Tab-separated table of C-alpha atoms in Angstrom:
chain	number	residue	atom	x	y	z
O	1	UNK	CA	-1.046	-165.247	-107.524
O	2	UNK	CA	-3.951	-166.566	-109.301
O	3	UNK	CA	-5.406	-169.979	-108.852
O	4	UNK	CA	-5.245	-172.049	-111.522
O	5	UNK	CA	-8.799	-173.215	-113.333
O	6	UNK	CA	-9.472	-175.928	-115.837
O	7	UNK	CA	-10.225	-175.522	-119.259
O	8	UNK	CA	-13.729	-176.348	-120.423
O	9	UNK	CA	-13.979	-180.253	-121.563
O	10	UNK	CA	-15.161	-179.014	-124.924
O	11	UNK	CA	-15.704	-175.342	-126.124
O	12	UNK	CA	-16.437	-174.343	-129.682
O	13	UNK	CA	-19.104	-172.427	-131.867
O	14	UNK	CA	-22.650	-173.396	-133.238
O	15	UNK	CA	-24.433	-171.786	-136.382
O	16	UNK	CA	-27.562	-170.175	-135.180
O	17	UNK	CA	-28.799	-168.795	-138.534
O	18	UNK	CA	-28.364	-165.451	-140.534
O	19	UNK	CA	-24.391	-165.729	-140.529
O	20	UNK	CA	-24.469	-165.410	-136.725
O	21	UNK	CA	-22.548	-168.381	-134.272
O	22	UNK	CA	-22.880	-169.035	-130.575
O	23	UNK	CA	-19.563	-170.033	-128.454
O	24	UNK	CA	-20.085	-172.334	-125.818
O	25	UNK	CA	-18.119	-174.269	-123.113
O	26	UNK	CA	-19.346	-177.745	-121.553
O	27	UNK	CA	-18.346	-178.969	-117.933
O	28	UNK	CA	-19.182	-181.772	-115.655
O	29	UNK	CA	-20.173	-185.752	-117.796
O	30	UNK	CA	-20.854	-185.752	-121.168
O	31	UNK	CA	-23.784	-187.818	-120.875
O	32	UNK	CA	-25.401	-186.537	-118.151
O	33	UNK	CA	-28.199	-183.809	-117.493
O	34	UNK	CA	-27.981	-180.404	-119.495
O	35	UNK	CA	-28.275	-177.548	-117.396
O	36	UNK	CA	-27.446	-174.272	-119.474
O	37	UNK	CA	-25.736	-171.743	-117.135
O	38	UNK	CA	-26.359	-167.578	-118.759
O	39	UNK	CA	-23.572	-165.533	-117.580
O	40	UNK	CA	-24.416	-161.935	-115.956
O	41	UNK	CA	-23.926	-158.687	-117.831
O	42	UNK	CA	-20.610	-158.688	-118.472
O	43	UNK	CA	-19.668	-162.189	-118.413
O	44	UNK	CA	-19.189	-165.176	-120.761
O	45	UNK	CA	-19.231	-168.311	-121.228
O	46	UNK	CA	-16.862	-169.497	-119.081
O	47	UNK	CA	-18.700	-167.537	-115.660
O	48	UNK	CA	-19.160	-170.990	-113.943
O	49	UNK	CA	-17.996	-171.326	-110.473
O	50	UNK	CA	-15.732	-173.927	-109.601
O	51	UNK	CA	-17.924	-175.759	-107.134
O	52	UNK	CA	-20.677	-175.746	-109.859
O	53	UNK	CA	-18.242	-177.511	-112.263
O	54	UNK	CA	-17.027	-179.760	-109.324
O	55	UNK	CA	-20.550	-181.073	-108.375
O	56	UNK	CA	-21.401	-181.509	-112.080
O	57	UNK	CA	-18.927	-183.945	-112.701
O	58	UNK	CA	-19.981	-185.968	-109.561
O	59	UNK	CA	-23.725	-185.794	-110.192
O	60	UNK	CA	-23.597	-186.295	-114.010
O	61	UNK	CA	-24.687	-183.674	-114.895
O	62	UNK	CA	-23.830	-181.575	-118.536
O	63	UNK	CA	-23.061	-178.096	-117.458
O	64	UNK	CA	-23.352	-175.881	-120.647
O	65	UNK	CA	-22.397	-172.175	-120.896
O	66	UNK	CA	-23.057	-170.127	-123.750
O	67	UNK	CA	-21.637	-166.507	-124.860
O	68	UNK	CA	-24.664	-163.925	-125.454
O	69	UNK	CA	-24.071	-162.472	-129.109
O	70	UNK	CA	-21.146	-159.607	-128.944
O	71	UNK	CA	-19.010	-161.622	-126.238
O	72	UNK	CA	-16.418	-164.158	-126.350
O	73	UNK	CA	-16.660	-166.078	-129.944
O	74	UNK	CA	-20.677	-165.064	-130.555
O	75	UNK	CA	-21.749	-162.712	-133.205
O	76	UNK	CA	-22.821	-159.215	-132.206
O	77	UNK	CA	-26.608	-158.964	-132.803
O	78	UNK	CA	-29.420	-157.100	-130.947
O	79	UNK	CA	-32.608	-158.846	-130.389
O	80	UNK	CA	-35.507	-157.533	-130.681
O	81	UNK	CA	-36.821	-158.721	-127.010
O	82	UNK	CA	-35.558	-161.057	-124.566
O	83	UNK	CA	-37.967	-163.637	-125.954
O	84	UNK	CA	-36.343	-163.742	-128.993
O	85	UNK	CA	-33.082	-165.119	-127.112
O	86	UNK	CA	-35.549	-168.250	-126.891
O	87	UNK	CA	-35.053	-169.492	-130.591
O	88	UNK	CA	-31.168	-169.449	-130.417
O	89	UNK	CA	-31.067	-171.367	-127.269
O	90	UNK	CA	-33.300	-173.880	-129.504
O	91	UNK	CA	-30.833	-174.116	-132.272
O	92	UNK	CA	-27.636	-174.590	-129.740
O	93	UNK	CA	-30.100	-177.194	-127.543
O	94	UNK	CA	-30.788	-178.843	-131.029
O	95	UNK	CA	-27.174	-178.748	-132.592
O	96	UNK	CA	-26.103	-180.497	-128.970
O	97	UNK	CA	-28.167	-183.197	-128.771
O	98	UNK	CA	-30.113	-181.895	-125.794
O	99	UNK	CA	-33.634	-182.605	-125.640
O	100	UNK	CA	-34.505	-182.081	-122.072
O	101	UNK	CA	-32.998	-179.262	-119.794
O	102	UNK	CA	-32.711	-176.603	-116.917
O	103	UNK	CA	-31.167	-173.182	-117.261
O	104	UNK	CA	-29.776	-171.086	-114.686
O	105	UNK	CA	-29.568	-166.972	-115.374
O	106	UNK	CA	-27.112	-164.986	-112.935
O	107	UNK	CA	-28.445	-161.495	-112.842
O	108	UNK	CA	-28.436	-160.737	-116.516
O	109	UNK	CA	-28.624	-163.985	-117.589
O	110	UNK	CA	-32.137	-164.274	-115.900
O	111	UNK	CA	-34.031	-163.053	-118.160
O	112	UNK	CA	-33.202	-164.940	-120.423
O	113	UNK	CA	-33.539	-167.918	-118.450
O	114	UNK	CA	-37.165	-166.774	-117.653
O	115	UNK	CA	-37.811	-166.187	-122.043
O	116	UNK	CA	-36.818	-170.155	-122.162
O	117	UNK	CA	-39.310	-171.119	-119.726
O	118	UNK	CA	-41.915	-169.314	-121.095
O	119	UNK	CA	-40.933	-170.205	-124.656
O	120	UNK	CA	-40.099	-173.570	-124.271
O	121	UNK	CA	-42.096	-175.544	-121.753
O	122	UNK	CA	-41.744	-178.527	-123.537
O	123	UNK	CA	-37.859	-178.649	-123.352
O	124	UNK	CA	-37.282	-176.703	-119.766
O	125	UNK	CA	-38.552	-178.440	-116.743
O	126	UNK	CA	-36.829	-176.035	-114.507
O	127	UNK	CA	-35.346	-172.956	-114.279
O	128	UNK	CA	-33.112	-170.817	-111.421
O	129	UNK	CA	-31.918	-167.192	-111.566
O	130	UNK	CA	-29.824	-165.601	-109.050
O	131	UNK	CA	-30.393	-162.156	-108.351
O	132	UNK	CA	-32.052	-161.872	-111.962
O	133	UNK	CA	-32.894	-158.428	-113.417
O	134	UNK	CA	-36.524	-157.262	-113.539
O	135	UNK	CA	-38.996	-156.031	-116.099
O	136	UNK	CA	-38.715	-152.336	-116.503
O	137	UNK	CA	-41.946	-151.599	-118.701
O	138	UNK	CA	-45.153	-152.866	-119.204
O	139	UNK	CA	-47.750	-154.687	-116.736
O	140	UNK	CA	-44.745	-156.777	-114.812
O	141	UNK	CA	-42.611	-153.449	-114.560
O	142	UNK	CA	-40.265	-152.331	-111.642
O	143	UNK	CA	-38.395	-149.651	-111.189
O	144	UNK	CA	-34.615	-148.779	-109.669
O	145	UNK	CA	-31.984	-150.873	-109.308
O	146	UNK	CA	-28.972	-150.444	-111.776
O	147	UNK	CA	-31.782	-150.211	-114.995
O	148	UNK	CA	-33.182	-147.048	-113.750
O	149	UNK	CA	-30.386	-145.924	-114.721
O	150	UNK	CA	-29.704	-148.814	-117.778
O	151	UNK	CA	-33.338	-146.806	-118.957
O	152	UNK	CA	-31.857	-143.777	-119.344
O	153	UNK	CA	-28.783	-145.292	-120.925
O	154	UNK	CA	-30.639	-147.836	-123.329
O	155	UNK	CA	-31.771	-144.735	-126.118
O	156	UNK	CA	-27.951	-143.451	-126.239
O	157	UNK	CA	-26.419	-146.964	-126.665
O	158	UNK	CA	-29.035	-147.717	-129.671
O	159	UNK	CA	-27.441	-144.587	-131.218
O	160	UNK	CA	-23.947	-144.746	-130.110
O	161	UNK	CA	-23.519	-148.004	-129.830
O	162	UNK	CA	-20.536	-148.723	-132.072
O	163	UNK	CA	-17.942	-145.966	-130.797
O	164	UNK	CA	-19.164	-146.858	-126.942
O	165	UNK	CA	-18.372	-151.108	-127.848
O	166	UNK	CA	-15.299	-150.025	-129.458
O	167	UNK	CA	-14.454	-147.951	-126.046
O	168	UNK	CA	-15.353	-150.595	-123.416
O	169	UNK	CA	-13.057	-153.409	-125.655
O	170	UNK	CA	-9.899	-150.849	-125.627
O	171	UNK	CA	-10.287	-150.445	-122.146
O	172	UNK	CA	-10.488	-154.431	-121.326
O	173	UNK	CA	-7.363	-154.383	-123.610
O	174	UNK	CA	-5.669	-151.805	-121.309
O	175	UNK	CA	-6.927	-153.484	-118.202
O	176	UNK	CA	-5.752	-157.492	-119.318
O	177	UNK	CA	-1.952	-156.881	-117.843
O	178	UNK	CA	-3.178	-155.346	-114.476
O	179	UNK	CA	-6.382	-157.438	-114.594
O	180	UNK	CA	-5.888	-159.070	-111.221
O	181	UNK	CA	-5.195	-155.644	-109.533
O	182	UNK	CA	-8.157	-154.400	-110.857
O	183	UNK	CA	-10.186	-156.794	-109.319
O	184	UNK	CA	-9.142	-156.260	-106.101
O	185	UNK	CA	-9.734	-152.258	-106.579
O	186	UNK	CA	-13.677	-153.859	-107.654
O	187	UNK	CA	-13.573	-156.104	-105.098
O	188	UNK	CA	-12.775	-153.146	-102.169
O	189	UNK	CA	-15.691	-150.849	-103.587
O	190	UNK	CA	-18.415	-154.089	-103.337
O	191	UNK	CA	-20.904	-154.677	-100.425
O	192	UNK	CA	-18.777	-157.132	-97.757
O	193	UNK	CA	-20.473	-160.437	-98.837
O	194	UNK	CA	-19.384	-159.849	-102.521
O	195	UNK	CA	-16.134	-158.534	-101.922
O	196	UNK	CA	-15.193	-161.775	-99.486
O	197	UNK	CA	-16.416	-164.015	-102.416
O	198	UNK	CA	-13.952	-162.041	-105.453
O	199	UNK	CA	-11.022	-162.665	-103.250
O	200	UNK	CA	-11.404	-166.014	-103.066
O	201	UNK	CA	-8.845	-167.891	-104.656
O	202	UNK	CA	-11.239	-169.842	-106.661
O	203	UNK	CA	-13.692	-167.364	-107.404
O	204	UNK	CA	-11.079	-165.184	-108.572
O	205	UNK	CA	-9.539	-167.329	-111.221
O	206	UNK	CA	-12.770	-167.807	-112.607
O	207	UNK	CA	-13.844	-164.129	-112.622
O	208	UNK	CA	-10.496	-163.396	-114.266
O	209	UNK	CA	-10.241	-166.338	-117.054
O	210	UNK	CA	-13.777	-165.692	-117.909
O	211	UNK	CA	-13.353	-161.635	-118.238
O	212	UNK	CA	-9.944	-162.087	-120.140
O	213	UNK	CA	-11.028	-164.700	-122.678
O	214	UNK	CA	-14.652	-163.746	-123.425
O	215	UNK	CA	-13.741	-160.351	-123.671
O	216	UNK	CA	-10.914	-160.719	-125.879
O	217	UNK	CA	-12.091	-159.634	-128.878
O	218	UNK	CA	-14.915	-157.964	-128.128
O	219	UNK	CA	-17.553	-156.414	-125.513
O	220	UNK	CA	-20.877	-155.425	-127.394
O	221	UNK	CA	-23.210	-158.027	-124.985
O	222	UNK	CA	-23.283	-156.031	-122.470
O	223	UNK	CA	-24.802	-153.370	-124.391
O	224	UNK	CA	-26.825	-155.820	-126.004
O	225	UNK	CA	-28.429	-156.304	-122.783
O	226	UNK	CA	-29.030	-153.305	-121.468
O	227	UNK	CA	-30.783	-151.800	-124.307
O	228	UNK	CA	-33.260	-155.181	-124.771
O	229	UNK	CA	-33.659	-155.319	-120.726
O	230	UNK	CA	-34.909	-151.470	-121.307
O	231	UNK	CA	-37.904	-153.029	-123.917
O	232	UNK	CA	-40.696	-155.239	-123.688
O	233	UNK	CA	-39.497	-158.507	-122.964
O	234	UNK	CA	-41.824	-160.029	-125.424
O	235	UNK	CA	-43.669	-162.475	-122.618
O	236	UNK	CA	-45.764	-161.753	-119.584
O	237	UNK	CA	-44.063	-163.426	-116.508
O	238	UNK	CA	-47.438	-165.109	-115.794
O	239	UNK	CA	-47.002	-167.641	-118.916
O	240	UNK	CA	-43.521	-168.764	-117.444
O	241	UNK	CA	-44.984	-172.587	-116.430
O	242	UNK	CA	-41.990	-174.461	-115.643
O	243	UNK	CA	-40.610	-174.336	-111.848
O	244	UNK	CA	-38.789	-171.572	-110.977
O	245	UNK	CA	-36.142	-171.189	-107.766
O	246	UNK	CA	-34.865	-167.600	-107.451
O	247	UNK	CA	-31.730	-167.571	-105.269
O	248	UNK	CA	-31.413	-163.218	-104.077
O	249	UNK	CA	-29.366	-161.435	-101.446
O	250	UNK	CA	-31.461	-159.150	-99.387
O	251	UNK	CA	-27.914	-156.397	-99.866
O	252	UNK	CA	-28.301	-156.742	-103.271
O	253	UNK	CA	-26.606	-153.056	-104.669
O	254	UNK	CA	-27.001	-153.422	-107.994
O	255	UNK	CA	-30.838	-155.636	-108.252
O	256	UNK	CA	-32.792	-154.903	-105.243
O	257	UNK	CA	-33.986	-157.823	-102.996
O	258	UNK	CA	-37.810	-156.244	-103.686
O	259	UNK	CA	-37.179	-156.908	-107.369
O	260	UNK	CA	-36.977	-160.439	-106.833
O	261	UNK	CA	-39.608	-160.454	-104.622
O	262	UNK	CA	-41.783	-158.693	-107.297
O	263	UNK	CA	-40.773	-161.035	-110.298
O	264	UNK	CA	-41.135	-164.477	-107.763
O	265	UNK	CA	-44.978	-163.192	-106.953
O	266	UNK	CA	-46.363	-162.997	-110.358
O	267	UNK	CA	-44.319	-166.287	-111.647
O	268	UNK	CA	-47.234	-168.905	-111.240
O	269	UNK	CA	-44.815	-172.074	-109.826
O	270	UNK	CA	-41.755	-170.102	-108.252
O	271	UNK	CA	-39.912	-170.079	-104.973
O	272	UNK	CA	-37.621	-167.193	-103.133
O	273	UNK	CA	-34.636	-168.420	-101.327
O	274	UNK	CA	-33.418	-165.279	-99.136
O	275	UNK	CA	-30.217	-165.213	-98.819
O	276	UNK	CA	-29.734	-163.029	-95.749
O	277	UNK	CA	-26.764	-160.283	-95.055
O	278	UNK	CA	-26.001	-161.484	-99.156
O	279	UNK	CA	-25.102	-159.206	-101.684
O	280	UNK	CA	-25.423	-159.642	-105.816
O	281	UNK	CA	-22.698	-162.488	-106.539
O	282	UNK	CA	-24.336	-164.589	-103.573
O	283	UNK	CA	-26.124	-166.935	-105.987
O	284	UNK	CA	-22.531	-167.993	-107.564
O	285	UNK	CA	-21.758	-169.612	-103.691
O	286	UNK	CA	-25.045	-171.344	-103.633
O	287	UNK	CA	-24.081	-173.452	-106.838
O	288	UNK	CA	-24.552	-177.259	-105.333
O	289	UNK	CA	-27.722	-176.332	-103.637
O	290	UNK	CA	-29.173	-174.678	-107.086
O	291	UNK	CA	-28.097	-177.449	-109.053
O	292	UNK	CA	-29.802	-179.931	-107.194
O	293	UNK	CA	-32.455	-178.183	-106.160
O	294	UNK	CA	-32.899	-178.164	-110.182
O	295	UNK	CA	-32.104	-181.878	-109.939
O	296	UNK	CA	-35.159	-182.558	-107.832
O	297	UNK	CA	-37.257	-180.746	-109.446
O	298	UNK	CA	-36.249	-182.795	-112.680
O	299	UNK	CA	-36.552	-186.062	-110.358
O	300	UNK	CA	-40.042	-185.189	-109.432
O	301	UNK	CA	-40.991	-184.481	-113.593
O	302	UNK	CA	-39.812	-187.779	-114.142
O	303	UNK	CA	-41.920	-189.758	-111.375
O	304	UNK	CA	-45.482	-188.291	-112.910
């Protein structure tokens, strides 16, 4: 049996521009903090661990996540570069009354954390990724990991895009009545640390609501992602500004441990927290001490 999982306190769409809406689903007080959590490629908006929501509540703070275009209720679009993710996040910050904020980026989502640091020093005053992806060209470049081979894919999905989205949402539609199954047969081909953390009760009904409601209708972000991870990101890591805290498993199977390394080196105010014997999902059972790590940070902007 699954556990069962709240319901966001509010979830609904904002216009970005150009036809296009964002879904989004808030946790934790109202009033309180913002801190905008990016799901990992796949995910959605609803990839928010339960002890993240749990300590949100209690420490007022306004958890926020958001669907990347093509998942859940958001508007398929490619961007052009990660940076451009920058001036939607504006828009959804604007359209929510938040003026101030952190954001958090699991793997995929990092990113795109890191593109609203750099743009948006103004607005961020911290920012944490968990096992974030890496640049794959130009002067910050890495290579392997899963986008050595997300390189090779990234030319094929720009042409066959369409027929391969169409694919991936037929098969989620196949795989929704044996869903919880299916994560177990994930969960038994994982790296220990991540497979003990799917089978958690908890962690499990939030994998599972999050898969079988954002991808409901459609799966074209993860696409999305691949093909603008492939590009120029649009910013040089060295103008990120704002504090960042990079939470990374040194088992990490699908981004290396010496990716985050790499990225934390050239980020002029950023931190590495090694998670030791940890695999890729670590970062989702490190939620309290990222949020208030972010907290502190946000303590400390307010003293000066």
């Amino acid at each position: 049996m699954v556990a069962a999982i709240e319901r966001p306190k509010l979830e609904g769409n904002i216009a970005v521009g150009g036809d296009r809406q964002i879904g989004f689903a808030e946790f934790g007080a109202a009033q309180g903090r913002a801190v905008f959590w990016l799901h990992g490629t796949p995910g959605a908006r609803r990839q928010i661990p339960m002890e993240a929501r749990l300590f949100a509540e209690q420490q007022n703070i306004r958890l926020i996540g958001i669907d990347r275009p093509g998942i859940g209720s958001s508007t398929p679009f490619q961007y052009e570069n990660v940076l451009a993710f920058a001036a939607d996040m504006t828009k959804i910050a604007d359209t929510l009354g938040v003026e101030k904020m952190a954001v958090v980026g699991l793997s995929g989502g990092g990113p795109y954390t890191l593109a609203c640091a750099a743009a948006l020093p103004e607005r961020v005053v911290a920012a944490g990724v968990l096992g974030g992806v890496a640049p794959t060209v130009g002067p910050d470049a890495i290579g392997g990991g899963l986008m050595k081979l997300g390189t090779v894919a990234a030319p094929i999905i720009e042409v066959a895009g369409a027929p391969l989205r169409l694919a991936a949402s037929t098969l989620i539609r196949l795989i929704r009545p044996v869903a919880e199954p299916a994560l177990y047969i994930y969960a038994g081909v994982s790296p220990e640390a991540d497979r003990k953390m799917l089978v958690r009760p908890e962690f499990k009904a939030m994998f599972l609501d999050d898969l079988l409601n954002g991808s409901r209708k459609q799966l074209a972000a993860p696409f999305a992602d691949v093909v603008v991870f492939a590009r120029d990101w649009g910013f040089r890591l060295d103008e990120v500004k704002v504090p960042v805290r990079w939470w990374h498993g040194d088992r990490d199977h699908i981004v290396p441990f010496a990716h985050g390394q790499h990225v934390v080196s050239r980020l002029p105010d950023a931190e590495l927290h090694h998670l030791p014997g940890e695999s890729h999902l670590a970062g989702l059972g490190r939620a309290e001490d990222i949020l208030s790590t972010l907290v502190d940070i946000w303590d400390r902007d307010d003293d000066v």
